[in-house]
């Protein structure tokens, strides 16, 4: 199961480790920092290409909501390029895709068609920063959907530690002279 989770994390992420041919692999990237805060991870890794050291830092959240044989997972990655939601193909949201809740109210929601259908769902830097500002002061990131096996899912990710994990990610990025939001 761990192997399946790892493969899905890499495939769903813009932060996926890739070899020189573009194939997903963790083999060339070496983890240099990992801090787990709540369900969130602040990660940095590096690899050498010729004489050039490549470094990257990111935040991730991984939720395996269904084990094998009907594996299902959602992912979120925060990079300097934005926020990316990784979803299994075949997921069907209702009217809204991912949403942020504060108290009993939705304070942010993603309505783009691709984000509601398990396709690529990425927020560019400006939208990502607005998303993170709202999320860091809210209760939960909520996902209500039907998975590819027609099972209803209602997931809520605790946002109470998001500000701390973002602070760690930004500090680690700055220490490596890497861009961040």
mmCIF file of C-alpha atoms in Angstrom:
data_model
loop_
_atom_site.group_PDB
_atom_site.id
_atom_site.type_symbol
_atom_site.label_atom_id
_atom_site.label_comp_id
_atom_site.label_asym_id
_atom_site.label_seq_id
_atom_site.Cartn_x
_atom_site.Cartn_y
_atom_site.Cartn_z
ATOM 1 C CA UNK A 1 0.000 0.000 0.000
ATOM 2 C CA UNK A 2 2.816 2.423 0.822
ATOM 3 C CA UNK A 3 4.240 1.875 -2.643
ATOM 4 C CA UNK A 4 0.868 2.790 -4.204
ATOM 5 C CA UNK A 5 0.599 5.903 -2.053
ATOM 6 C CA UNK A 6 4.131 6.980 -2.957
ATOM 7 C CA UNK A 7 3.539 6.475 -6.690
ATOM 8 C CA UNK A 8 0.271 8.395 -6.580
ATOM 9 C CA UNK A 9 1.869 11.261 -4.649
ATOM 10 C CA UNK A 10 4.561 11.563 -7.288
ATOM 11 C CA UNK A 11 2.159 11.335 -10.220
ATOM 12 C CA UNK A 12 -0.299 13.835 -8.786
ATOM 13 C CA UNK A 13 2.270 16.468 -7.957
ATOM 14 C CA UNK A 14 3.972 19.276 -9.757
ATOM 15 C CA UNK A 15 6.656 18.599 -7.185
ATOM 16 C CA UNK A 16 7.078 15.043 -8.448
ATOM 17 C CA UNK A 17 10.607 13.711 -8.572
ATOM 18 C CA UNK A 18 11.598 12.894 -12.118
ATOM 19 C CA UNK A 19 14.660 11.365 -13.675
ATOM 20 C CA UNK A 20 16.412 13.025 -16.599
ATOM 21 C CA UNK A 21 14.003 11.373 -19.050
ATOM 22 C CA UNK A 22 10.953 12.738 -17.239
ATOM 23 C CA UNK A 23 9.952 9.441 -15.622
ATOM 24 C CA UNK A 24 8.668 9.690 -12.047
ATOM 25 C CA UNK A 25 11.311 8.481 -9.631
ATOM 26 C CA UNK A 26 12.588 9.460 -6.234
ATOM 27 C CA UNK A 27 15.992 7.975 -6.985
ATOM 28 C CA UNK A 28 17.830 11.179 -7.854
ATOM 29 C CA UNK A 29 16.288 13.470 -5.230
ATOM 30 C CA UNK A 30 17.681 13.414 -1.701
ATOM 31 C CA UNK A 31 15.492 14.750 1.119
ATOM 32 C CA UNK A 32 17.282 17.514 3.015
ATOM 33 C CA UNK A 33 14.394 18.660 5.225
ATOM 34 C CA UNK A 34 11.101 17.195 6.386
ATOM 35 C CA UNK A 35 8.911 18.580 9.143
ATOM 36 C CA UNK A 36 5.473 17.132 9.853
ATOM 37 C CA UNK A 37 3.005 19.504 11.495
ATOM 38 C CA UNK A 38 -0.456 18.049 11.939
ATOM 39 C CA UNK A 39 -1.274 16.341 8.649
ATOM 40 C CA UNK A 40 0.988 18.716 6.714
ATOM 41 C CA UNK A 41 4.598 18.193 5.588
ATOM 42 C CA UNK A 42 7.184 20.875 4.830
ATOM 43 C CA UNK A 43 9.720 19.229 2.525
ATOM 44 C CA UNK A 44 12.963 20.132 0.762
ATOM 45 C CA UNK A 45 15.091 17.940 -1.450
ATOM 46 C CA UNK A 46 17.935 18.279 -3.920
ATOM 47 C CA UNK A 47 19.790 16.592 -6.762
ATOM 48 C CA UNK A 48 22.890 17.352 -8.785
ATOM 49 C CA UNK A 49 22.699 17.856 -12.533
ATOM 50 C CA UNK A 50 26.200 18.061 -13.939
ATOM 51 C CA UNK A 51 27.831 20.727 -11.802
ATOM 52 C CA UNK A 52 24.512 22.310 -10.838
ATOM 53 C CA UNK A 53 22.764 21.662 -7.543
ATOM 54 C CA UNK A 54 18.970 21.696 -7.998
ATOM 55 C CA UNK A 55 16.936 22.346 -4.870
ATOM 56 C CA UNK A 56 13.225 22.635 -4.195
ATOM 57 C CA UNK A 57 10.974 23.043 -1.190
ATOM 58 C CA UNK A 58 7.224 22.459 -0.963
ATOM 59 C CA UNK A 59 4.331 21.789 1.394
ATOM 60 C CA UNK A 60 2.174 18.716 0.944
ATOM 61 C CA UNK A 61 -0.908 17.111 2.415
ATOM 62 C CA UNK A 62 -1.817 13.535 1.478
ATOM 63 C CA UNK A 63 -5.171 11.962 2.340
ATOM 64 C CA UNK A 64 -5.626 8.292 1.485
ATOM 65 C CA UNK A 65 -9.388 8.071 1.882
ATOM 66 C CA UNK A 66 -9.758 4.508 0.556
ATOM 67 C CA UNK A 67 -7.285 1.622 0.815
ATOM 68 C CA UNK A 68 -6.656 -1.040 -1.797
ATOM 69 C CA UNK A 69 -8.195 -2.615 -3.784
ATOM 70 C CA UNK A 70 -10.283 0.517 -4.483
ATOM 71 C CA UNK A 71 -7.447 2.917 -3.669
ATOM 72 C CA UNK A 72 -8.337 6.600 -3.520
ATOM 73 C CA UNK A 73 -6.357 9.650 -2.430
ATOM 74 C CA UNK A 74 -6.345 13.442 -2.559
ATOM 75 C CA UNK A 75 -3.199 15.556 -2.403
ATOM 76 C CA UNK A 76 -2.340 19.208 -2.082
ATOM 77 C CA UNK A 77 1.050 20.709 -2.911
ATOM 78 C CA UNK A 78 2.196 24.272 -2.282
ATOM 79 C CA UNK A 79 5.191 25.403 -4.327
ATOM 80 C CA UNK A 80 6.555 28.758 -5.431
ATOM 81 C CA UNK A 81 4.473 28.228 -8.596
ATOM 82 C CA UNK A 82 1.182 27.966 -6.723
ATOM 83 C CA UNK A 83 -1.152 25.409 -5.172
ATOM 84 C CA UNK A 84 -1.975 22.145 -6.898
ATOM 85 C CA UNK A 85 -4.729 19.731 -5.926
ATOM 86 C CA UNK A 86 -4.035 16.157 -6.974
ATOM 87 C CA UNK A 87 -7.132 14.051 -7.434
ATOM 88 C CA UNK A 88 -7.891 10.595 -8.703
ATOM 89 C CA UNK A 89 -9.409 10.515 -12.181
ATOM 90 C CA UNK A 90 -13.136 9.966 -12.040
ATOM 91 C CA UNK A 91 -13.804 12.104 -8.967
ATOM 92 C CA UNK A 92 -17.030 14.091 -9.340
ATOM 93 C CA UNK A 93 -17.739 17.082 -7.139
ATOM 94 C CA UNK A 94 -21.135 18.741 -7.066
ATOM 95 C CA UNK A 95 -21.487 22.439 -7.790
ATOM 96 C CA UNK A 96 -18.173 23.321 -6.137
ATOM 97 C CA UNK A 97 -14.829 21.625 -5.945
ATOM 98 C CA UNK A 98 -12.523 22.075 -2.955
ATOM 99 C CA UNK A 99 -13.717 24.670 -0.453
ATOM 100 C CA UNK A 100 -12.492 26.366 2.720
ATOM 101 C CA UNK A 101 -14.798 26.552 5.730
ATOM 102 C CA UNK A 102 -14.791 28.860 8.724
ATOM 103 C CA UNK A 103 -17.361 27.969 11.318
ATOM 104 C CA UNK A 104 -20.330 26.670 9.361
ATOM 105 C CA UNK A 105 -19.724 28.875 6.307
ATOM 106 C CA UNK A 106 -17.807 28.360 3.089
ATOM 107 C CA UNK A 107 -15.381 31.279 2.753
ATOM 108 C CA UNK A 108 -13.669 30.080 -0.444
ATOM 109 C CA UNK A 109 -14.561 27.598 -3.158
ATOM 110 C CA UNK A 110 -13.050 26.433 -6.417
ATOM 111 C CA UNK A 111 -15.639 26.197 -9.183
ATOM 112 C CA UNK A 112 -13.576 25.564 -12.308
ATOM 113 C CA UNK A 113 -14.849 22.525 -14.184
ATOM 114 C CA UNK A 114 -11.522 20.656 -14.126
ATOM 115 C CA UNK A 115 -11.287 21.042 -10.359
ATOM 116 C CA UNK A 116 -14.748 19.521 -9.990
ATOM 117 C CA UNK A 117 -13.989 16.546 -12.241
ATOM 118 C CA UNK A 118 -10.686 15.253 -10.882
ATOM 119 C CA UNK A 119 -8.654 16.893 -13.626
ATOM 120 C CA UNK A 120 -5.737 19.267 -13.240
ATOM 121 C CA UNK A 121 -6.587 21.781 -10.544
ATOM 122 C CA UNK A 122 -3.873 24.358 -10.035
ATOM 123 C CA UNK A 123 -3.932 27.886 -8.645
ATOM 124 C CA UNK A 124 -1.255 30.217 -10.006
ATOM 125 C CA UNK A 125 0.836 32.339 -7.608
ATOM 126 C CA UNK A 126 -1.669 35.209 -7.143
ATOM 127 C CA UNK A 127 -4.691 32.924 -6.643
ATOM 128 C CA UNK A 128 -2.584 30.584 -4.489
ATOM 129 C CA UNK A 129 -1.530 33.419 -2.188
ATOM 130 C CA UNK A 130 -5.161 34.502 -1.750
ATOM 131 C CA UNK A 131 -6.120 30.860 -1.074
ATOM 132 C CA UNK A 132 -3.350 30.469 1.538
ATOM 133 C CA UNK A 133 -4.243 33.749 3.262
ATOM 134 C CA UNK A 134 -7.863 32.626 3.654
ATOM 135 C CA UNK A 135 -6.941 29.034 4.553
ATOM 136 C CA UNK A 136 -4.445 30.029 7.265
ATOM 137 C CA UNK A 137 -7.277 31.818 9.115
ATOM 138 C CA UNK A 138 -9.940 29.128 8.642
ATOM 139 C CA UNK A 139 -11.021 25.789 10.077
ATOM 140 C CA UNK A 140 -10.994 23.210 7.305
ATOM 141 C CA UNK A 141 -10.368 22.465 3.671
ATOM 142 C CA UNK A 142 -13.435 20.458 2.651
ATOM 143 C CA UNK A 143 -14.020 18.004 -0.169
ATOM 144 C CA UNK A 144 -17.465 16.524 -0.823
ATOM 145 C CA UNK A 145 -17.478 14.291 -3.880
ATOM 146 C CA UNK A 146 -18.259 10.930 -5.400
ATOM 147 C CA UNK A 147 -15.156 8.874 -6.101
ATOM 148 C CA UNK A 148 -14.463 6.850 -9.227
ATOM 149 C CA UNK A 149 -16.128 3.814 -7.609
ATOM 150 C CA UNK A 150 -19.344 5.827 -6.986
ATOM 151 C CA UNK A 151 -18.720 6.018 -3.235
ATOM 152 C CA UNK A 152 -19.688 9.315 -1.573
ATOM 153 C CA UNK A 153 -16.802 11.007 0.248
ATOM 154 C CA UNK A 154 -16.851 13.927 2.670
ATOM 155 C CA UNK A 155 -13.317 14.886 3.750
ATOM 156 C CA UNK A 156 -12.253 17.762 5.977
ATOM 157 C CA UNK A 157 -8.592 18.672 6.410
ATOM 158 C CA UNK A 158 -7.709 20.576 9.563
ATOM 159 C CA UNK A 159 -6.185 23.964 8.737
ATOM 160 C CA UNK A 160 -5.181 24.881 12.302
ATOM 161 C CA UNK A 161 -1.491 24.063 11.637
ATOM 162 C CA UNK A 162 -1.281 25.490 8.108
ATOM 163 C CA UNK A 163 0.270 28.816 9.168
ATOM 164 C CA UNK A 164 3.026 26.942 11.062
ATOM 165 C CA UNK A 165 3.864 24.619 8.177
ATOM 166 C CA UNK A 166 3.885 27.538 5.708
ATOM 167 C CA UNK A 167 6.245 29.445 8.023
ATOM 168 C CA UNK A 168 8.605 26.454 8.111
ATOM 169 C CA UNK A 169 8.450 26.073 4.312
ATOM 170 C CA UNK A 170 9.174 29.769 3.765
ATOM 171 C CA UNK A 171 12.092 29.714 6.213
ATOM 172 C CA UNK A 172 13.564 26.613 4.554
ATOM 173 C CA UNK A 173 13.091 28.156 1.101
ATOM 174 C CA UNK A 174 14.786 31.378 2.208
ATOM 175 C CA UNK A 175 17.687 29.448 3.735
ATOM 176 C CA UNK A 176 18.261 27.862 0.303
ATOM 177 C CA UNK A 177 17.646 31.117 -1.585
ATOM 178 C CA UNK A 178 14.586 29.578 -3.283
ATOM 179 C CA UNK A 179 11.438 31.464 -4.279
ATOM 180 C CA UNK A 180 8.240 30.982 -2.273
ATOM 181 C CA UNK A 181 4.777 32.505 -1.974
#
